[in-house]
Short mmCIF file of C-alpha atoms in Angstrom, two decimals:
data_model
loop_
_atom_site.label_atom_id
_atom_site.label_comp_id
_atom_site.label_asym_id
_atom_site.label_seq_id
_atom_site.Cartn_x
_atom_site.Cartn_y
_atom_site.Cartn_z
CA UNK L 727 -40.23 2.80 225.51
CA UNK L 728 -41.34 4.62 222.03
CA UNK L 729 -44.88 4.22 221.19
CA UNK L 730 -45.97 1.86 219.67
CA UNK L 731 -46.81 1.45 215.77
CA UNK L 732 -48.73 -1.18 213.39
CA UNK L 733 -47.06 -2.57 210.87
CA UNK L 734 -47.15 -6.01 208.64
CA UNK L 735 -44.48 -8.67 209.50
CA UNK L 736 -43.41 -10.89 206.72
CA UNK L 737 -41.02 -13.41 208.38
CA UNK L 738 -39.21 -13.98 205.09
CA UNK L 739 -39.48 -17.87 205.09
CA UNK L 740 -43.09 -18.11 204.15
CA UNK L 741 -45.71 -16.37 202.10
CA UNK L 742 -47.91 -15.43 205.23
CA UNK L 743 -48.19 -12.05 206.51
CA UNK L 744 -49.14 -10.32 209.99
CA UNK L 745 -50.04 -7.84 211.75
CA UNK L 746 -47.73 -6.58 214.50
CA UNK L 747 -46.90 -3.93 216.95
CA UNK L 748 -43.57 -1.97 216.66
CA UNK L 749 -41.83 -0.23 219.36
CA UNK L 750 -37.94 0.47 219.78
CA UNK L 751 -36.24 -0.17 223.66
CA UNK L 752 -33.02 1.51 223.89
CA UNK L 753 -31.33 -0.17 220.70
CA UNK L 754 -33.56 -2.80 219.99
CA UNK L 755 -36.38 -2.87 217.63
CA UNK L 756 -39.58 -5.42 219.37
CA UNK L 757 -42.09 -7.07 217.06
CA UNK L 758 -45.37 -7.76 218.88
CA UNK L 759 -48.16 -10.19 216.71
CA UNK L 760 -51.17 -10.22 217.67
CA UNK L 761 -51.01 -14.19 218.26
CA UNK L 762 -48.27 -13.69 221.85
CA UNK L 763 -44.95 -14.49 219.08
CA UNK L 764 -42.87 -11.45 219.96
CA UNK L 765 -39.26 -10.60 218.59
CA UNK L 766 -36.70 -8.44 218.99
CA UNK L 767 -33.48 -7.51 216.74
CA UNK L 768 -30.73 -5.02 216.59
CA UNK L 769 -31.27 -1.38 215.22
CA UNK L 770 -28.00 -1.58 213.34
CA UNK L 771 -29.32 -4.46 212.02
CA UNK L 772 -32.33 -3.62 210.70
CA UNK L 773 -32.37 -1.12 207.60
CA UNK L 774 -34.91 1.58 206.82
CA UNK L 775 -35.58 1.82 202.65
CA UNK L 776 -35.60 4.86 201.44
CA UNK L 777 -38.82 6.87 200.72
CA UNK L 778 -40.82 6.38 197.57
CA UNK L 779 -43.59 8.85 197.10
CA UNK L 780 -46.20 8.34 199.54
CA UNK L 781 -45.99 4.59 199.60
CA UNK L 782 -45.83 1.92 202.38
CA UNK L 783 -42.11 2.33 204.51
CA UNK L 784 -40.23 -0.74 204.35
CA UNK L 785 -38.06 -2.44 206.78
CA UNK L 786 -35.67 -5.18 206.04
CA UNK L 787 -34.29 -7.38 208.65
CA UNK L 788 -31.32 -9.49 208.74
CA UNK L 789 -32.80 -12.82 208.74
CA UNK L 790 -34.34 -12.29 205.29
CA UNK L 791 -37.71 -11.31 206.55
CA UNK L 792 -39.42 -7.21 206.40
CA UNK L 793 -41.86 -4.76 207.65
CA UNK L 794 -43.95 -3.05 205.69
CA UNK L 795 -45.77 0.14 208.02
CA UNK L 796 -47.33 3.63 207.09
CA UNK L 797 -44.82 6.87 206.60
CA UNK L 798 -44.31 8.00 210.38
CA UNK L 799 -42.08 10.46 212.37
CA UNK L 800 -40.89 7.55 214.36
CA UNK L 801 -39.15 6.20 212.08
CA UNK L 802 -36.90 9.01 211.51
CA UNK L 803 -36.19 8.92 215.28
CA UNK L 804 -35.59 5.80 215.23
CA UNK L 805 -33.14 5.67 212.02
CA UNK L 806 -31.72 9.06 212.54
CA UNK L 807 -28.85 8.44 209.77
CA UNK L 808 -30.77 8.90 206.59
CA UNK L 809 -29.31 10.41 203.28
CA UNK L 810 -30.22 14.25 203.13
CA UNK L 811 -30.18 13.12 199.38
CA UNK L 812 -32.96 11.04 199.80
CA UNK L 813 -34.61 13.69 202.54
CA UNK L 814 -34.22 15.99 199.56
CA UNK L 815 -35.81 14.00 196.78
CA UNK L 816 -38.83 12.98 198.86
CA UNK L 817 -39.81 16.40 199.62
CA UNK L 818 -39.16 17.52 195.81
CA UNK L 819 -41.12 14.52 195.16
CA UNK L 820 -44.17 15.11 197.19
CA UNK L 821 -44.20 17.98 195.38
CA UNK L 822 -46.46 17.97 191.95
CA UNK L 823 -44.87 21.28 190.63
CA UNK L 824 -41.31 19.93 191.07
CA UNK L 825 -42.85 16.24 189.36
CA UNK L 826 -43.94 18.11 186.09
CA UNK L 827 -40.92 19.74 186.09
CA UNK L 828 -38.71 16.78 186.09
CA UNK L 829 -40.92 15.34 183.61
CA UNK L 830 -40.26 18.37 181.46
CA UNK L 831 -36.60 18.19 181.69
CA UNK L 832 -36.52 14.27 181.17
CA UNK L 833 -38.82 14.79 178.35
CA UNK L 834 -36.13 17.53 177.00
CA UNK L 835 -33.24 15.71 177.83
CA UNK L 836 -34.43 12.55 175.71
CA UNK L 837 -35.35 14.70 172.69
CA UNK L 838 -32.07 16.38 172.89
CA UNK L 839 -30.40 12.67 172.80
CA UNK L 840 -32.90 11.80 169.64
CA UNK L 841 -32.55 15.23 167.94
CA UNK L 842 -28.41 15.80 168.51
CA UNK L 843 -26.83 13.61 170.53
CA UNK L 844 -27.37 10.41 169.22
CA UNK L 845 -27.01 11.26 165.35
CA UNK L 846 -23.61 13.31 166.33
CA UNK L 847 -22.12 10.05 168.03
CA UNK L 848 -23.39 8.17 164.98
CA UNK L 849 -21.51 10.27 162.32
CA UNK L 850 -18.87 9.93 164.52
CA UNK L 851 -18.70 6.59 164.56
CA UNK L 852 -19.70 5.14 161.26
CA UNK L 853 -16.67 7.44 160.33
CA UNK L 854 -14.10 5.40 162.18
CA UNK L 855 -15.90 1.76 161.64
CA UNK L 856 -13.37 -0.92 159.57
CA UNK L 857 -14.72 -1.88 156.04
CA UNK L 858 -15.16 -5.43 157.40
CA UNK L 859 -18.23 -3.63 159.78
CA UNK L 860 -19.74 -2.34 156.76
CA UNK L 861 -19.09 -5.76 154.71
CA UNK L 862 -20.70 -7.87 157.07
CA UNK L 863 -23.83 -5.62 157.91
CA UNK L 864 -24.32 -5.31 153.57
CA UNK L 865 -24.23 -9.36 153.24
CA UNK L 866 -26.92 -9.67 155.87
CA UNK L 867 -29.35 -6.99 154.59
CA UNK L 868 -28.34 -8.79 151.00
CA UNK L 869 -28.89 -12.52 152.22
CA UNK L 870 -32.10 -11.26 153.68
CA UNK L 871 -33.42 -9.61 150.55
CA UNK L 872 -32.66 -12.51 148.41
CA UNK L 873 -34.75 -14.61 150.26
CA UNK L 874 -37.69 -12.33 150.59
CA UNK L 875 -37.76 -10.52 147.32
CA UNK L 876 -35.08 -10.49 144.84
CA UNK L 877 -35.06 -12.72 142.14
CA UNK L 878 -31.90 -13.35 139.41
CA UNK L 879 -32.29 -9.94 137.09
CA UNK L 880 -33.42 -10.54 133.21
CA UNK L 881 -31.95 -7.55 131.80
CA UNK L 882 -29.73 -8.44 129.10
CA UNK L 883 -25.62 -8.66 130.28
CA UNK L 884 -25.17 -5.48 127.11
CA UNK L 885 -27.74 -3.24 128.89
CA UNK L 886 -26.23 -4.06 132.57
CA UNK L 887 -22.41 -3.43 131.70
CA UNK L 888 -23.77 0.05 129.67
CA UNK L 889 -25.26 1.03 133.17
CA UNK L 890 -22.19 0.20 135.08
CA UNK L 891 -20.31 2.14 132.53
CA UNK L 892 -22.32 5.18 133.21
CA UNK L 893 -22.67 4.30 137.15
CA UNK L 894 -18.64 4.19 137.33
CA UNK L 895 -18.09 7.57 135.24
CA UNK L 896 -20.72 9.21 137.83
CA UNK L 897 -18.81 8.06 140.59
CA UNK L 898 -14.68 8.28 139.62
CA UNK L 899 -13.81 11.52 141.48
CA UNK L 900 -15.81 10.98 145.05
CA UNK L 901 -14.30 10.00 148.10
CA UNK L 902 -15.24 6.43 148.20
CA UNK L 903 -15.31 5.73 144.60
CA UNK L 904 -13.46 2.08 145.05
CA UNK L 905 -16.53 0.78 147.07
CA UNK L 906 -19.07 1.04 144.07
CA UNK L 907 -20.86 -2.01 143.12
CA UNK L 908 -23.71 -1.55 140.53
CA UNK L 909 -25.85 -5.17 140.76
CA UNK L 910 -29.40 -5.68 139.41
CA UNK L 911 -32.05 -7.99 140.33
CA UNK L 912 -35.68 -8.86 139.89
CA UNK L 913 -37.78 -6.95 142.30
CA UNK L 914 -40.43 -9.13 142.90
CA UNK L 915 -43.04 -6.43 144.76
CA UNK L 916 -40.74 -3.92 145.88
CA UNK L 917 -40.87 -2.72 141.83
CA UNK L 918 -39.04 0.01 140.42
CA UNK L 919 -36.95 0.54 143.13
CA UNK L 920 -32.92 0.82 143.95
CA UNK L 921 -31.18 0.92 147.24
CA UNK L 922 -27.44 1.12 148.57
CA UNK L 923 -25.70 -1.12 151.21
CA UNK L 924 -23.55 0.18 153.78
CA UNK L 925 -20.71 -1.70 151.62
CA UNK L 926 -20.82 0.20 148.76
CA UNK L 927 -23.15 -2.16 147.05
CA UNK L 928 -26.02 -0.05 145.30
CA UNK L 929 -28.76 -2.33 143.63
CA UNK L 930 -31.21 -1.05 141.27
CA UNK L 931 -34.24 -3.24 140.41
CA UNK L 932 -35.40 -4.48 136.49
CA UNK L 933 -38.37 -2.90 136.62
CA UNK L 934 -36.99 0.62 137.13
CA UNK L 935 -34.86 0.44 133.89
CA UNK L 936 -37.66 -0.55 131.79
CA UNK L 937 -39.67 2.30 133.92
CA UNK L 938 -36.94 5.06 133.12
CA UNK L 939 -37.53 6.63 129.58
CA UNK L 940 -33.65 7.65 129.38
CA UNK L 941 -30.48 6.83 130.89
CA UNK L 942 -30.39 10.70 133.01
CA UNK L 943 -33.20 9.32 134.91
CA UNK L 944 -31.21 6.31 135.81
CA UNK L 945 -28.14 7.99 136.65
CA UNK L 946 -29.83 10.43 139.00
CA UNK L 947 -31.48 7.91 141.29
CA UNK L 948 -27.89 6.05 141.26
CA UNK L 949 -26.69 9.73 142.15
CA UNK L 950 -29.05 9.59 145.03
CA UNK L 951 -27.96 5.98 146.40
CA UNK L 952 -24.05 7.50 146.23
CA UNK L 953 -24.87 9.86 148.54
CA UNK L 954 -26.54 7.59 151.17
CA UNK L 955 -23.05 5.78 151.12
CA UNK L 956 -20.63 8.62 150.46
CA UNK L 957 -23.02 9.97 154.17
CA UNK L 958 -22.81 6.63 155.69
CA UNK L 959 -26.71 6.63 156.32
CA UNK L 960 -26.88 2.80 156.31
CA UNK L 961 -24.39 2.52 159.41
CA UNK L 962 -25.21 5.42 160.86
CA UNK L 963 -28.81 4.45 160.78
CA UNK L 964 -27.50 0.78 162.75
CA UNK L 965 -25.95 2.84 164.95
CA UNK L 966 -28.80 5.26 165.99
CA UNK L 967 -31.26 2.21 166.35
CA UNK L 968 -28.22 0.26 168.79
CA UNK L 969 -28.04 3.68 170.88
CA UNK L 970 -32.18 4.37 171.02
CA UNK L 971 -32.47 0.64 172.16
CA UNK L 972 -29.31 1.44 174.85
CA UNK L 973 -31.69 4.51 175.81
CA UNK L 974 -34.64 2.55 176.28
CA UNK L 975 -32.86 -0.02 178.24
CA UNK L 976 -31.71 2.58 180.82
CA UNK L 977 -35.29 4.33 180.92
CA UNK L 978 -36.99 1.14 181.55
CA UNK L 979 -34.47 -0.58 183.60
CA UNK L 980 -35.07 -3.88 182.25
CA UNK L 981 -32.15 -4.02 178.75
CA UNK L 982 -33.73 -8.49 178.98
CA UNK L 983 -37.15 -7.00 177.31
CA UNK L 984 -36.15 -4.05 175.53
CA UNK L 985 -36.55 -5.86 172.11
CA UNK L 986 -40.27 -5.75 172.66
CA UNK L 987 -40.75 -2.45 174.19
CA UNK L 988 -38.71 -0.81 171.70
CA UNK L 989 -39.99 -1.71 168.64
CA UNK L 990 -42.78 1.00 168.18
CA UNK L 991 -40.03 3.41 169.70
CA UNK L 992 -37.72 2.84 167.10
CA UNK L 993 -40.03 2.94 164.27
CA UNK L 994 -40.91 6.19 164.87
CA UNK L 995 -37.70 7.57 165.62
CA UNK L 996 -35.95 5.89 162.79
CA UNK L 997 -38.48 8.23 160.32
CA UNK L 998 -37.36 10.60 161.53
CA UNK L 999 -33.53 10.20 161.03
CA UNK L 1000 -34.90 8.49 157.38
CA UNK L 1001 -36.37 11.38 156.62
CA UNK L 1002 -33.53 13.63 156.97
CA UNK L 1003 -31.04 10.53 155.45
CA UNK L 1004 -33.35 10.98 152.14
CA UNK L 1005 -33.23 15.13 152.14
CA UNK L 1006 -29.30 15.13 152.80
CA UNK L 1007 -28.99 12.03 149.85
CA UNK L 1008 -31.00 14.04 147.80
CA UNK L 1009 -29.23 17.52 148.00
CA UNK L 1010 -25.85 15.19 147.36
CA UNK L 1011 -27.27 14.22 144.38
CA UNK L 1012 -28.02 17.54 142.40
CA UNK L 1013 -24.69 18.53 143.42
CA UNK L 1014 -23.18 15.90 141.67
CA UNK L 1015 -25.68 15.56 138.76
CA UNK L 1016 -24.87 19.11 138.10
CA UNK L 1017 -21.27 18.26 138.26
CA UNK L 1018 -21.85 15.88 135.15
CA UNK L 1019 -24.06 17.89 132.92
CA UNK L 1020 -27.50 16.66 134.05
CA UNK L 1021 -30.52 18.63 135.49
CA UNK L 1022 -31.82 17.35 138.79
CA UNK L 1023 -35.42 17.45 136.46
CA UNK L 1024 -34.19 13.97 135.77
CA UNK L 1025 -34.48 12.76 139.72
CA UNK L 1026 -37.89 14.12 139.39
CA UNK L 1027 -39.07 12.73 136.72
CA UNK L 1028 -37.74 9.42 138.22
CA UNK L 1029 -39.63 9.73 141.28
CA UNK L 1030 -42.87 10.53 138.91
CA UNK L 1031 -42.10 7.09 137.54
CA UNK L 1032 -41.34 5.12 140.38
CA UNK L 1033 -44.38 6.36 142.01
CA UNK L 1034 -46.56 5.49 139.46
CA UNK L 1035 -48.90 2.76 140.73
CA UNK L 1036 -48.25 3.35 144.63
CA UNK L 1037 -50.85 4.41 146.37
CA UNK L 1038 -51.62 8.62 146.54
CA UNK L 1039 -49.05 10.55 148.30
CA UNK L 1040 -50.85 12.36 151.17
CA UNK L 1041 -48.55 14.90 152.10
CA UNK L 1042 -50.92 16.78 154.09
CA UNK L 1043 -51.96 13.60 156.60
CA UNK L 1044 -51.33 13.43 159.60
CA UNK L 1045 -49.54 10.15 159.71
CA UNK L 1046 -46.90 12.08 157.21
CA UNK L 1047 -44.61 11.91 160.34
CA UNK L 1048 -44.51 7.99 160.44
CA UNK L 1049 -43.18 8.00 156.80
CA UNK L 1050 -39.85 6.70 156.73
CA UNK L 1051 -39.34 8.82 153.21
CA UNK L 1052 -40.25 12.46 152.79
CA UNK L 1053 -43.71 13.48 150.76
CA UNK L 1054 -42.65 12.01 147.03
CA UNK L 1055 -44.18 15.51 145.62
CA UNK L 1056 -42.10 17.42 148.30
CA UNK L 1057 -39.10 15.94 147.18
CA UNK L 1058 -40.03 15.92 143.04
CA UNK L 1059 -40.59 19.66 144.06
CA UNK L 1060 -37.49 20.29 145.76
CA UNK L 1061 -35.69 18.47 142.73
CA UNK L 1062 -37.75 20.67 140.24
CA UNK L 1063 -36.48 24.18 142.18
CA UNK L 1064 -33.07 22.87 142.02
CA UNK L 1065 -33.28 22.44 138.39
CA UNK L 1066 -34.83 25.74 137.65
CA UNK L 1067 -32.01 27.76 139.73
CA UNK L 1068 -29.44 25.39 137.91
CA UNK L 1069 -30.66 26.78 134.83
CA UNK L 1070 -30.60 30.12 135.89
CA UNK L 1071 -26.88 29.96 136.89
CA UNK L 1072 -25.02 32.57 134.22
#
């Protein structure tokens, strides 16, 4: 007979618990309470769990019911067929060096998913979606603007069409010129402001026309909003966000409440691709304002206008990071160099 070993007994049937002796004679396992009840079941039956840490052991039975009992060399004798995977893992495990360094790697291996992975699969894919995709994700984002901030646009029908006219001679030779959909609209408090659905669909608010003091600064923020769609950065954005909340899901283990646990996640990775979304959309756009006579000094004196009366641009805070858009001075910057090495160009 082995010795014997204390453990807790939960019969499976009922929420009590008790305390027990264990001890294994010749292929049975005996349970012992402390009350005279005394049991006795099949090794093959009964099935060791595998280690976790230095936690309690835990033995299942076949009627539904477990043992819970502290880590012990008896056990191994008396369930000699244990994984050497699992052997392996709980030494590494019990191991704080080997810990950090699989926190390291997992740390790695999830910025390398953020950083490359995940944006690769997204250009990838927003390549290959149907225009129906991109149809249907523009007439939600549309629906849900109406309701929360656009109003019908008071510019008079002359002044719209003369924009379109301009919008639609910007656009003619790029790649996706036949999506283009120039629409205006009362901002309500987003202001002067424009945007472009994954559709094709750019809108561009009343109160940045009367804002702009010429058409070129106009037709450089529509510039801008081409690129974001001629780049796909409205699907590919969907995309990332689906794949970081797929991530998430398989980190946590629990995809039912990933919603809620993601949410902070996502908001700070999302700046991060926005960020980059806004550079890329912004280099597209003094390539192609060049390519139709006008200065990239026109995108920055846009951005001097549509900052006006938001609050100071800190580009030196700390909380720059959460910023879905780049520092507006870094980028009226960027635009100015561009337009100083345009005019430089013999």
């Amino acid at each position: 007979m082995s010795e014997q070993i204390p453990a807790i007994w939960h019969d499976g049937k009922t929420s009590r618990s008790r305390p027990v002796l264990l001890h294994v004679w010749v292929d049975q396992l005996h349970i012992d309470a402390e009350d005279g009840e005394s049991r006795a079941v099949s090794l093959a039956s009964a099935q060791l769990q595998p280690r976790l840490g230095r936690t309690e052991r835990i033995i299942r039975l076949a009627d539904g019911g477990r043992l819970r009992l502290a880590d012990t060399p008896e056990l191994e004798r008396w369930f000699p067929n244990g994984s050497r995977v699992e052997a392996l893992a709980h030494r590494l495990e019990r191991r704080w060096s080997m810990v950090a360094l699989a926190a390291v790697m997992f740390v790695a291996l999830l910025f390398g998913l953020h950083r490359w992975a995940v944006p690769a699969m997204a250009e990838s894919v927003a390549e290959r979606l149907p225009r129906m995709a991109e149809q249907a994700a523009a007439s939600q984002v549309m629906s849900l603007l109406e309701r929360a901030a656009f109003g019908p646009s008071k510019l008079p029908a002359a002044r719209q069409q003369q924009l379109r006219a301009a919008f639609a001679e910007l656009v003619a030779d790029l790649p996706r010129a036949a999506d283009y959909r120039l629409e205006f609209r009362d901002g309500g408090h987003l202001g002067a402001n424009a945007l472009a659905l994954p559709d094709g669909r750019i809108v561009m608010t009343d109160a940045l026309v009367e804002r702009a003091e010429n058409d070129d600064w106009l037709i450089a923020v529509l510039a801008h909003e081409a690129g974001h769609h001629e780049q796909r950065h409205g699907m590919r954005l969907a995309l990332q966000n689906t794949a970081l909340l797929v991530v998430i899901g398989f980190v946590t283990g629990d995809v039912s409440s990933v919603a809620s646990v993601a949410t902070a996640a996502m908001t700070l990775v999302e700046s991060g691709y926005s960020r980059q979304f806004e550079r890329d959309a912004d280099a597209f756009a003094f390539d192609l304002l060049h390519r139709n006579g006008i200065s990239p000094q026109a995108f920055a004196d846009a951005l001097r206008a549509m900052q006006a009366g938001q609050p100071e641009d800190d580009s030196s805070s700390a909380f720059r990071y959460f910023s879905t858009h780049p520092a507006i001075q870094e980028r009226i910057e960027t635009a100015e160099r561009a337009a100083r090495s345009e005019g430089a160009r013999p």
